[in-house]
PDB file of C-alpha atoms in Angstrom:
ATOM      1  CA  MET F   7     -48.690   2.551  11.593  1.00 54.00           C
ATOM      2  CA  PRO F   8     -46.937   1.072  14.792  1.00 64.00           C
ATOM      3  CA  VAL F   9     -43.068   0.741  14.233  1.00 75.00           C
ATOM      4  CA  LYS F  10     -41.838  -3.254  14.127  1.00 85.00           C
ATOM      5  CA  LYS F  11     -40.293  -4.415  16.979  1.00 90.00           C
ATOM      6  CA  ASP F  12     -36.894  -4.975  15.440  1.00 93.00           C
ATOM      7  CA  ILE F  13     -35.739  -1.835  14.688  1.00 95.00           C
ATOM      8  CA  ILE F  14     -36.963  -0.651  18.707  1.00 94.00           C
ATOM      9  CA  GLU F  15     -34.759  -2.668  19.579  1.00 95.00           C
ATOM     10  CA  TYR F  16     -32.202  -1.851  16.285  1.00 95.00           C
ATOM     11  CA  TYR F  17     -32.240   1.721  17.830  1.00 96.00           C
ATOM     12  CA  LYS F  18     -32.529   0.977  21.702  1.00 95.00           C
ATOM     13  CA  GLU F  19     -28.835   0.407  20.740  1.00 95.00           C
ATOM     14  CA  VAL F  20     -27.634   3.578  18.405  1.00 95.00           C
ATOM     15  CA  ASP F  21     -24.884   5.726  19.119  1.00 94.00           C
ATOM     16  CA  PHE F  22     -25.037   8.866  17.397  1.00 94.00           C
ATOM     17  CA  SER F  23     -22.914  11.329  19.625  1.00 91.00           C
ATOM     18  CA  ILE F  24     -19.374   8.829  17.994  1.00 93.00           C
ATOM     19  CA  TRP F  25     -20.471  11.180  15.137  1.00 94.00           C
ATOM     20  CA  GLU F  26     -20.069  14.408  16.829  1.00 94.00           C
ATOM     21  CA  LYS F  27     -16.422  12.847  19.008  1.00 95.00           C
ATOM     22  CA  SER F  28     -15.233  12.451  15.707  1.00 93.00           C
ATOM     23  CA  VAL F  29     -16.301  16.473  14.063  1.00 95.00           C
ATOM     24  CA  ASN F  30     -15.729  17.793  17.342  1.00 95.00           C
ATOM     25  CA  VAL F  31     -11.710  16.033  17.726  1.00 96.00           C
ATOM     26  CA  CYS F  32     -11.557  17.864  13.520  1.00 96.00           C
ATOM     27  CA  PHE F  33     -12.861  21.670  14.599  1.00 95.00           C
ATOM     28  CA  ASP F  34     -10.355  21.794  17.409  1.00 96.00           C
ATOM     29  CA  LYS F  35      -7.835  21.091  14.942  1.00 96.00           C
ATOM     30  CA  LEU F  36      -8.964  23.355  12.464  1.00 95.00           C
ATOM     31  CA  ASN F  37      -9.547  26.606  15.306  1.00 93.00           C
ATOM     32  CA  LYS F  38      -6.292  25.719  16.662  1.00 95.00           C
ATOM     33  CA  LEU F  39      -4.105  24.639  14.290  1.00 95.00           C
ATOM     34  CA  LYS F  40      -2.013  29.075  13.108  1.00 92.00           C
ATOM     35  CA  THR F  41      -0.852  27.313   8.674  1.00 92.00           C
ATOM     36  CA  ASP F  42      -2.785  26.088   6.056  1.00 89.00           C
ATOM     37  CA  LYS F  43      -0.440  22.756   5.977  1.00 90.00           C
ATOM     38  CA  ALA F  44      -1.008  21.374   9.045  1.00 94.00           C
ATOM     39  CA  LYS F  45      -5.093  22.362   8.510  1.00 93.00           C
ATOM     40  CA  THR F  46      -6.131  20.264   5.510  1.00 92.00           C
ATOM     41  CA  PRO F  47      -5.886  16.976   6.907  1.00 93.00           C
ATOM     42  CA  TRP F  48      -8.165  17.908   9.003  1.00 95.00           C
ATOM     43  CA  ALA F  49     -11.193  19.862   6.372  1.00 95.00           C
ATOM     44  CA  LEU F  50     -10.786  16.784   4.862  1.00 95.00           C
ATOM     45  CA  LYS F  51     -11.246  14.330   7.614  1.00 95.00           C
ATOM     46  CA  MET F  52     -14.354  17.175   8.516  1.00 96.00           C
ATOM     47  CA  TYR F  53     -14.950  16.544   4.081  1.00 96.00           C
ATOM     48  CA  THR F  54     -15.378  13.156   4.305  1.00 96.00           C
ATOM     49  CA  ASN F  55     -16.706  12.142   6.773  1.00 96.00           C
ATOM     50  CA  TYR F  56     -19.185  15.356   6.319  1.00 97.00           C
ATOM     51  CA  LEU F  57     -19.761  12.822   3.552  1.00 97.00           C
ATOM     52  CA  GLN F  58     -20.821   9.817   5.471  1.00 97.00           C
ATOM     53  CA  LEU F  59     -22.745  11.421   7.606  1.00 97.00           C
ATOM     54  CA  ILE F  60     -25.199  12.287   5.124  1.00 98.00           C
ATOM     55  CA  GLU F  61     -25.660   8.746   3.926  1.00 97.00           C
ATOM     56  CA  ILE F  62     -26.065   7.703   8.070  1.00 97.00           C
ATOM     57  CA  PHE F  63     -29.078   9.723   7.400  1.00 98.00           C
ATOM     58  CA  CYS F  64     -30.758   8.677   4.710  1.00 98.00           C
ATOM     59  CA  ILE F  65     -30.253   5.401   6.084  1.00 98.00           C
ATOM     60  CA  ASN F  66     -31.160   5.470   9.801  1.00 97.00           C
ATOM     61  CA  VAL F  67     -34.147   8.139   7.790  1.00 97.00           C
ATOM     62  CA  TRP F  68     -34.987   5.385   5.761  1.00 96.00           C
ATOM     63  CA  ILE F  69     -35.237   2.965   7.793  1.00 96.00           C
ATOM     64  CA  ILE F  70     -37.196   4.700  10.903  1.00 95.00           C
ATOM     65  CA  SER F  71     -40.245   6.769   8.175  1.00 92.00           C
ATOM     66  CA  GLU F  72     -40.461   3.094   5.743  1.00 93.00           C
ATOM     67  CA  GLY F  73     -40.173   0.516   8.733  1.00 93.00           C
ATOM     68  CA  GLU F  74     -37.642  -1.712   6.957  1.00 95.00           C
ATOM     69  CA  LEU F  75     -33.861  -2.399   8.622  1.00 95.00           C
ATOM     70  CA  TYR F  76     -32.285  -4.047   6.769  1.00 95.00           C
ATOM     71  CA  LYS F  77     -33.729  -3.650   2.698  1.00 95.00           C
ATOM     72  CA  ASN F  78     -32.257   0.337   3.815  1.00 97.00           C
ATOM     73  CA  LEU F  79     -29.388  -1.040   5.615  1.00 96.00           C
ATOM     74  CA  PHE F  80     -27.446  -2.675   3.179  1.00 97.00           C
ATOM     75  CA  ILE F  81     -28.427  -0.346   0.593  1.00 97.00           C
ATOM     76  CA  GLY F  82     -26.013  -0.607  -2.257  1.00 95.00           C
ATOM     77  CA  ASN F  83     -24.229   3.283  -3.463  1.00 94.00           C
ATOM     78  CA  ALA F  84     -26.357   3.559  -6.534  1.00 95.00           C
ATOM     79  CA  ASP F  85     -29.974   2.428  -4.994  1.00 97.00           C
ATOM     80  CA  LEU F  86     -28.846   5.457  -2.274  1.00 97.00           C
ATOM     81  CA  ARG F  87     -27.224   8.426  -4.692  1.00 96.00           C
ATOM     82  CA  LYS F  88     -30.549   7.293  -6.097  1.00 96.00           C
ATOM     83  CA  LYS F  89     -33.429   7.538  -3.080  1.00 96.00           C
ATOM     84  CA  THR F  90     -31.388  10.372  -1.895  1.00 96.00           C
ATOM     85  CA  GLU F  91     -32.365  12.161  -5.367  1.00 95.00           C
ATOM     86  CA  ASP F  92     -36.158  10.337  -5.182  1.00 93.00           C
ATOM     87  CA  THR F  93     -37.836  11.095  -1.568  1.00 93.00           C
ATOM     88  CA  PHE F  94     -36.415  13.865   0.102  1.00 94.00           C
ATOM     89  CA  LEU F  95     -35.012  16.267  -3.198  1.00 92.00           C
ATOM     90  CA  ASN F  96     -38.451  15.514  -5.321  1.00 87.00           C
ATOM     91  CA  LYS F  97     -41.323  17.481  -4.071  1.00 78.00           C
ATOM     92  CA  LYS F  98     -43.338  15.489  -6.751  1.00 76.00           C
ATOM     93  CA  THR F  99     -43.506  12.470  -4.807  1.00 72.00           C
ATOM     94  CA  ARG F 100     -45.895  12.827  -2.098  1.00 75.00           C
ATOM     95  CA  ASN F 101     -47.973  11.175   0.751  1.00 74.00           C
ATOM     96  CA  ALA F 102     -50.830  10.514   1.081  1.00 64.00           C
ATOM     97  CA  GLN F 103     -51.456  13.117   3.336  1.00 72.00           C
ATOM     98  CA  GLY F 104     -50.045  15.437   0.300  1.00 77.00           C
ATOM     99  CA  MET F 105     -46.626  15.827   1.942  1.00 85.00           C
ATOM    100  CA  ASP F 106     -43.590  15.880  -0.039  1.00 91.00           C
ATOM    101  CA  PHE F 107     -40.876  13.796   1.576  1.00 93.00           C
ATOM    102  CA  LEU F 108     -39.024  16.633   3.070  1.00 93.00           C
ATOM    103  CA  THR F 109     -41.800  17.765   4.826  1.00 93.00           C
ATOM    104  CA  TYR F 110     -43.133  15.137   6.345  1.00 93.00           C
ATOM    105  CA  PHE F 111     -39.764  14.265   7.575  1.00 95.00           C
ATOM    106  CA  LEU F 112     -39.028  17.791   9.202  1.00 96.00           C
ATOM    107  CA  GLU F 113     -42.482  18.060  10.504  1.00 94.00           C
ATOM    108  CA  SER F 114     -43.264  13.375  11.899  1.00 93.00           C
ATOM    109  CA  TRP F 115     -39.823  13.090  12.953  1.00 95.00           C
ATOM    110  CA  VAL F 116     -37.132  16.603  13.270  1.00 96.00           C
ATOM    111  CA  PHE F 117     -40.075  18.107  15.292  1.00 95.00           C
ATOM    112  CA  GLY F 118     -41.960  15.159  16.049  1.00 91.00           C
ATOM    113  CA  ILE F 119     -44.280  16.987  18.890  1.00 89.00           C
ATOM    114  CA  GLN F 120     -47.652  17.491  17.846  1.00 85.00           C
ATOM    115  CA  GLU F 121     -47.321  20.567  20.852  1.00 87.00           C
ATOM    116  CA  LYS F 122     -45.496  21.864  18.516  1.00 86.00           C
ATOM    117  CA  ASN F 123     -46.538  25.858  19.878  1.00 84.00           C
ATOM    118  CA  ALA F 124     -43.667  24.916  22.358  1.00 87.00           C
ATOM    119  CA  ILE F 125     -41.122  24.872  20.511  1.00 91.00           C
ATOM    120  CA  ASN F 126     -39.110  28.107  19.628  1.00 91.00           C
ATOM    121  CA  ASN F 127     -39.248  29.500  16.538  1.00 92.00           C
ATOM    122  CA  LEU F 128     -40.483  26.943  14.809  1.00 93.00           C
ATOM    123  CA  ASP F 129     -41.419  28.634  11.852  1.00 94.00           C
ATOM    124  CA  GLN F 130     -37.836  30.035  10.945  1.00 94.00           C
ATOM    125  CA  LYS F 131     -36.573  27.074  13.102  1.00 95.00           C
ATOM    126  CA  ARG F 132     -38.388  24.867   9.604  1.00 96.00           C
ATOM    127  CA  ARG F 133     -36.925  26.638   7.306  1.00 95.00           C
ATOM    128  CA  THR F 134     -33.367  26.838   8.430  1.00 96.00           C
ATOM    129  CA  TYR F 135     -33.333  22.251   9.029  1.00 97.00           C
ATOM    130  CA  GLU F 136     -34.631  22.600   5.631  1.00 96.00           C
ATOM    131  CA  SER F 137     -31.915  24.919   3.987  1.00 96.00           C
ATOM    132  CA  LEU F 138     -30.347  23.463   5.198  1.00 97.00           C
ATOM    133  CA  LEU F 139     -30.431  19.440   4.356  1.00 97.00           C
ATOM    134  CA  ARG F 140     -31.737  20.108   1.210  1.00 97.00           C
ATOM    135  CA  GLU F 141     -27.708  21.495   0.578  1.00 97.00           C
ATOM    136  CA  ALA F 142     -26.334  18.620   2.963  1.00 98.00           C
ATOM    137  CA  LEU F 143     -28.282  16.600   0.651  1.00 98.00           C
ATOM    138  CA  GLU F 144     -27.420  18.083  -2.595  1.00 97.00           C
ATOM    139  CA  ASP F 145     -23.675  18.357  -1.875  1.00 98.00           C
ATOM    140  CA  TYR F 146     -24.004  15.133  -1.202  1.00 98.00           C
ATOM    141  CA  LEU F 147     -24.781  13.928  -4.291  1.00 97.00           C
ATOM    142  CA  LYS F 148     -22.653  16.469  -6.420  1.00 97.00           C
ATOM    143  CA  ASP F 149     -20.055  15.639  -4.328  1.00 97.00           C
ATOM    144  CA  TYR F 150     -20.166  11.640  -3.122  1.00 95.00           C
ATOM    145  CA  ASP F 151     -16.977  10.152  -5.769  1.00 95.00           C
ATOM    146  CA  LEU F 152     -14.606  12.714  -2.523  1.00 95.00           C
ATOM    147  CA  LEU F 153     -15.922   9.460  -0.468  1.00 93.00           C
ATOM    148  CA  ASN F 154     -14.729   7.257  -2.465  1.00 91.00           C
ATOM    149  CA  ALA F 155     -11.492   8.612  -3.927  1.00 92.00           C
ATOM    150  CA  TYR F 156     -10.800   8.644  -0.384  1.00 92.00           C
ATOM    151  CA  LYS F 157     -11.283   5.801   0.857  1.00 87.00           C
ATOM    152  CA  HIS F 158      -9.696   3.297  -2.273  1.00 84.00           C
ATOM    153  CA  GLY F 159      -6.897   4.218  -3.320  1.00 78.00           C
ATOM    154  CA  PHE F 160      -6.186   8.098  -1.110  1.00 84.00           C
ATOM    155  CA  ARG F 161      -6.634   9.698  -4.776  1.00 89.00           C
ATOM    156  CA  THR F 162      -6.893  13.568  -3.146  1.00 91.00           C
ATOM    157  CA  LYS F 163      -4.912  16.560  -2.162  1.00 86.00           C
ATOM    158  CA  SER F 164      -6.235  19.037   0.157  1.00 85.00           C
ATOM    159  CA  ARG F 165      -5.296  23.213   0.203  1.00 84.00           C
ATOM    160  CA  GLY F 166      -5.818  25.770   2.055  1.00 80.00           C
ATOM    161  CA  ALA F 167      -7.063  29.061   2.047  1.00 77.00           C
ATOM    162  CA  ASN F 168      -8.573  30.419  -1.865  1.00 74.00           C
ATOM    163  CA  SER F 169     -11.227  32.661  -4.027  1.00 72.00           C
ATOM    164  CA  VAL F 170     -12.054  32.194  -6.809  1.00 68.00           C
ATOM    165  CA  SER F 171     -12.070  33.986  -9.609  1.00 62.00           C
ATOM    166  CA  ILE F 172     -13.755  35.233 -13.772  1.00 63.00           C
ATOM    167  CA  LYS F 173     -12.862  36.896 -16.061  1.00 59.00           C
ATOM    168  CA  ARG F 174     -14.675  37.858 -20.110  1.00 63.00           C
ATOM    169  CA  GLU F 175     -12.769  37.076 -22.036  1.00 64.00           C
ATOM    170  CA  GLY F 176     -11.455  38.899 -24.493  1.00 60.00           C
ATOM    171  CA  GLY F 177     -11.023  43.665 -23.134  1.00 60.00           C
ATOM    172  CA  ASP F 178     -10.376  44.365 -20.150  1.00 67.00           C
ATOM    173  CA  ASN F 179     -12.908  43.845 -17.823  1.00 67.00           C
ATOM    174  CA  PRO F 180     -11.550  42.923 -13.993  1.00 66.00           C
ATOM    175  CA  PRO F 181     -11.478  39.099 -12.607  1.00 67.00           C
ATOM    176  CA  PHE F 182     -15.327  39.033 -11.145  1.00 60.00           C
ATOM    177  CA  LEU F 183     -14.604  37.186  -7.606  1.00 64.00           C
ATOM    178  CA  ILE F 184     -17.093  33.874  -6.863  1.00 67.00           C
ATOM    179  CA  GLY F 185     -15.847  34.384  -3.646  1.00 78.00           C
ATOM    180  CA  ASN F 186     -13.105  33.066  -0.438  1.00 87.00           C
ATOM    181  CA  TYR F 187     -13.234  29.729   1.214  1.00 91.00           C
ATOM    182  CA  ASN F 188     -10.520  28.806   3.215  1.00 92.00           C
ATOM    183  CA  THR F 189     -10.138  24.736   2.596  1.00 94.00           C
ATOM    184  CA  LYS F 190      -9.825  22.816  -1.295  1.00 94.00           C
ATOM    185  CA  ILE F 191      -9.759  19.761  -2.131  1.00 95.00           C
ATOM    186  CA  ILE F 192      -8.469  18.153  -5.324  1.00 94.00           C
ATOM    187  CA  TYR F 193      -9.128  14.190  -6.450  1.00 95.00           C
ATOM    188  CA  LEU F 194      -9.134  12.262  -8.696  1.00 94.00           C
ATOM    189  CA  SER F 195     -12.559  10.172 -10.866  1.00 93.00           C
ATOM    190  CA  LYS F 196     -13.237   8.498 -13.038  1.00 90.00           C
ATOM    191  CA  LYS F 197     -16.546   8.764 -15.077  1.00 87.00           C
ATOM    192  CA  ASN F 198     -17.307   6.947 -18.386  1.00 85.00           C
ATOM    193  CA  LYS F 199     -14.050   5.579 -19.178  1.00 86.00           C
ATOM    194  CA  ALA F 200     -12.555   9.540 -18.299  1.00 91.00           C
ATOM    195  CA  VAL F 201     -10.583  10.536 -15.491  1.00 93.00           C
ATOM    196  CA  TYR F 202     -10.471  13.509 -14.585  1.00 93.00           C
ATOM    197  CA  GLU F 203      -9.013  16.270 -11.921  1.00 94.00           C
ATOM    198  CA  CYS F 204     -12.359  17.270 -10.123  1.00 95.00           C
ATOM    199  CA  SER F 205     -11.521  20.718  -7.045  1.00 95.00           C
ATOM    200  CA  LEU F 206     -13.970  21.340  -4.347  1.00 95.00           C
ATOM    201  CA  ALA F 207     -13.224  24.486  -2.491  1.00 94.00           C
ATOM    202  CA  PHE F 208     -15.766  26.098   0.181  1.00 95.00           C
ATOM    203  CA  ASN F 209     -15.290  26.978   3.738  1.00 95.00           C
ATOM    204  CA  TRP F 210     -15.507  24.018   6.792  1.00 95.00           C
ATOM    205  CA  GLU F 211     -17.076  26.318   9.011  1.00 96.00           C
ATOM    206  CA  ARG F 212     -20.808  26.289   7.276  1.00 96.00           C
ATOM    207  CA  VAL F 213     -19.857  22.479   6.422  1.00 97.00           C
ATOM    208  CA  SER F 214     -19.514  21.997  10.492  1.00 96.00           C
ATOM    209  CA  GLN F 215     -22.511  23.778  10.429  1.00 97.00           C
ATOM    210  CA  LYS F 216     -24.373  21.366   7.984  1.00 97.00           C
ATOM    211  CA  TYR F 217     -23.218  19.100  10.145  1.00 97.00           C
ATOM    212  CA  PHE F 218     -24.490  19.345  13.413  1.00 97.00           C
ATOM    213  CA  PHE F 219     -27.625  20.663  12.137  1.00 97.00           C
ATOM    214  CA  LEU F 220     -27.161  16.432  10.235  1.00 98.00           C
ATOM    215  CA  LEU F 221     -26.377  15.048  13.529  1.00 97.00           C
ATOM    216  CA  ASN F 222     -29.043  16.743  15.323  1.00 97.00           C
ATOM    217  CA  MET F 223     -31.793  15.393  13.186  1.00 97.00           C
ATOM    218  CA  LEU F 224     -30.406  11.845  13.577  1.00 97.00           C
ATOM    219  CA  GLU F 225     -30.974  12.749  17.507  1.00 96.00           C
ATOM    220  CA  ASN F 226     -34.272  13.793  17.110  1.00 96.00           C
ATOM    221  CA  THR F 227     -35.869  11.474  15.224  1.00 96.00           C
ATOM    222  CA  GLN F 228     -34.825   9.136  17.664  1.00 95.00           C
ATOM    223  CA  ARG F 229     -36.204  10.264  20.065  1.00 95.00           C
ATOM    224  CA  VAL F 230     -38.949  10.113  18.591  1.00 94.00           C
ATOM    225  CA  LEU F 231     -38.963   5.844  17.814  1.00 94.00           C
ATOM    226  CA  LEU F 232     -38.039   5.538  20.749  1.00 93.00           C
ATOM    227  CA  ALA F 233     -41.130   7.665  22.644  1.00 90.00           C
ATOM    228  CA  GLU F 234     -41.559   6.591  26.104  1.00 77.00           C
ATOM    229  CA  ASN F 235     -45.381   7.245  27.437  1.00 72.00           C
ATOM    230  CA  GLY F 236     -46.325   9.820  24.505  1.00 74.00           C
ATOM    231  CA  LYS F 237     -42.716  12.475  26.314  1.00 80.00           C
ATOM    232  CA  ILE F 238     -40.247  13.497  23.916  1.00 86.00           C
ATOM    233  CA  LYS F 239     -37.095  15.410  25.031  1.00 86.00           C
ATOM    234  CA  LEU F 240     -36.656  17.342  21.801  1.00 90.00           C
ATOM    235  CA  ASP F 241     -32.788  19.637  21.374  1.00 93.00           C
ATOM    236  CA  THR F 242     -33.022  21.796  18.518  1.00 94.00           C
ATOM    237  CA  LEU F 243     -30.485  24.566  17.234  1.00 95.00           C
ATOM    238  CA  TYR F 244     -31.132  27.629  16.848  1.00 93.00           C
ATOM    239  CA  PRO F 245     -28.314  30.432  14.814  1.00 92.00           C
ATOM    240  CA  LEU F 246     -28.626  33.826  16.447  1.00 89.00           C
ATOM    241  CA  ASP F 247     -27.274  35.873  14.037  1.00 91.00           C
ATOM    242  CA  ASN F 248     -27.689  34.858  10.759  1.00 90.00           C
ATOM    243  CA  LYS F 249     -25.922  37.023   9.169  1.00 91.00           C
ATOM    244  CA  GLU F 250     -22.640  35.670  10.856  1.00 91.00           C
ATOM    245  CA  PHE F 251     -24.380  32.252  10.449  1.00 93.00           C
ATOM    246  CA  ASN F 252     -24.396  32.678   6.795  1.00 92.00           C
ATOM    247  CA  LYS F 253     -21.173  34.133   5.288  1.00 92.00           C
ATOM    248  CA  TYR F 254     -19.156  31.411   4.960  1.00 93.00           C
ATOM    249  CA  TYR F 255     -21.577  29.475   2.684  1.00 93.00           C
ATOM    250  CA  GLY F 256     -20.470  28.614  -0.976  1.00 92.00           C
ATOM    251  CA  ALA F 257     -18.904  25.772  -2.901  1.00 94.00           C
ATOM    252  CA  PHE F 258     -16.957  26.052  -6.067  1.00 93.00           C
ATOM    253  CA  ARG F 259     -16.437  22.776  -8.189  1.00 95.00           C
ATOM    254  CA  VAL F 260     -14.993  22.247 -11.312  1.00 93.00           C
ATOM    255  CA  ASN F 261     -13.924  19.396 -13.015  1.00 92.00           C
ATOM    256  CA  VAL F 262     -11.512  19.183 -15.239  1.00 92.00           C
ATOM    257  CA  PRO F 263     -10.839  15.414 -17.942  1.00 91.00           C
ATOM    258  CA  LEU F 264      -7.046  14.388 -18.227  1.00 88.00           C
ATOM    259  CA  SER F 265      -6.886  10.960 -19.669  1.00 82.00           C
ATOM    260  CA  LYS F 266      -8.773   8.104 -21.092  1.00 79.00           C
ATOM    261  CA  ILE F 267      -8.573   4.356 -20.393  1.00 74.00           C
TER     262      ILE F 267
END
């Protein structure tokens, strides 16, 4: 299907590198600052940037893959969340070639060249990209209200390193460690006429990994769209040490009701 001229012209002017510059500031601060107190504002900034990038990612992928510019560019928040789940995460939704949308997107846009054998370590890259993309989209659907809390009234607090353990009630059973995290964010959320205090614990290194993979996917999609004379130069990411790459995996969430309104 030919791409509409207005979409081609629109993406000639889009520069996604602003998002790389934004997260690099946070990344540098988190690496260089010494105390939790100094780091926590930058961890909060990184996570809210990450959630916003996921929104931008979804919108731009839909514009390009569907050929609908303004319909997707001005999609509302509730519709954005529903469409995220229905397209990317619903494996039952398949195109004419029998592919679910996420697979179609990776094959046609992120790795969107015919000579796929020219991409080194392609099978492992496919698995890594798909895993990180699913993880990021699920983060967004779980944490989208944190972005609202940050933007509207600054209903957020940020904390430093913490660990999460659980203990079975009764007896002398020792606590069981769920995970160690270097960041904790607390924010207020309103659901069904009740206010909740929501806690999110994570490692900012993992967030930065997902951030850079999302950005790479967006940039490759743009390159495929704007390719001239069939010539496409794709950049792809590849973890050299999977054990090191995955050691920051995981997050912990808990919501506590505070009051009704």
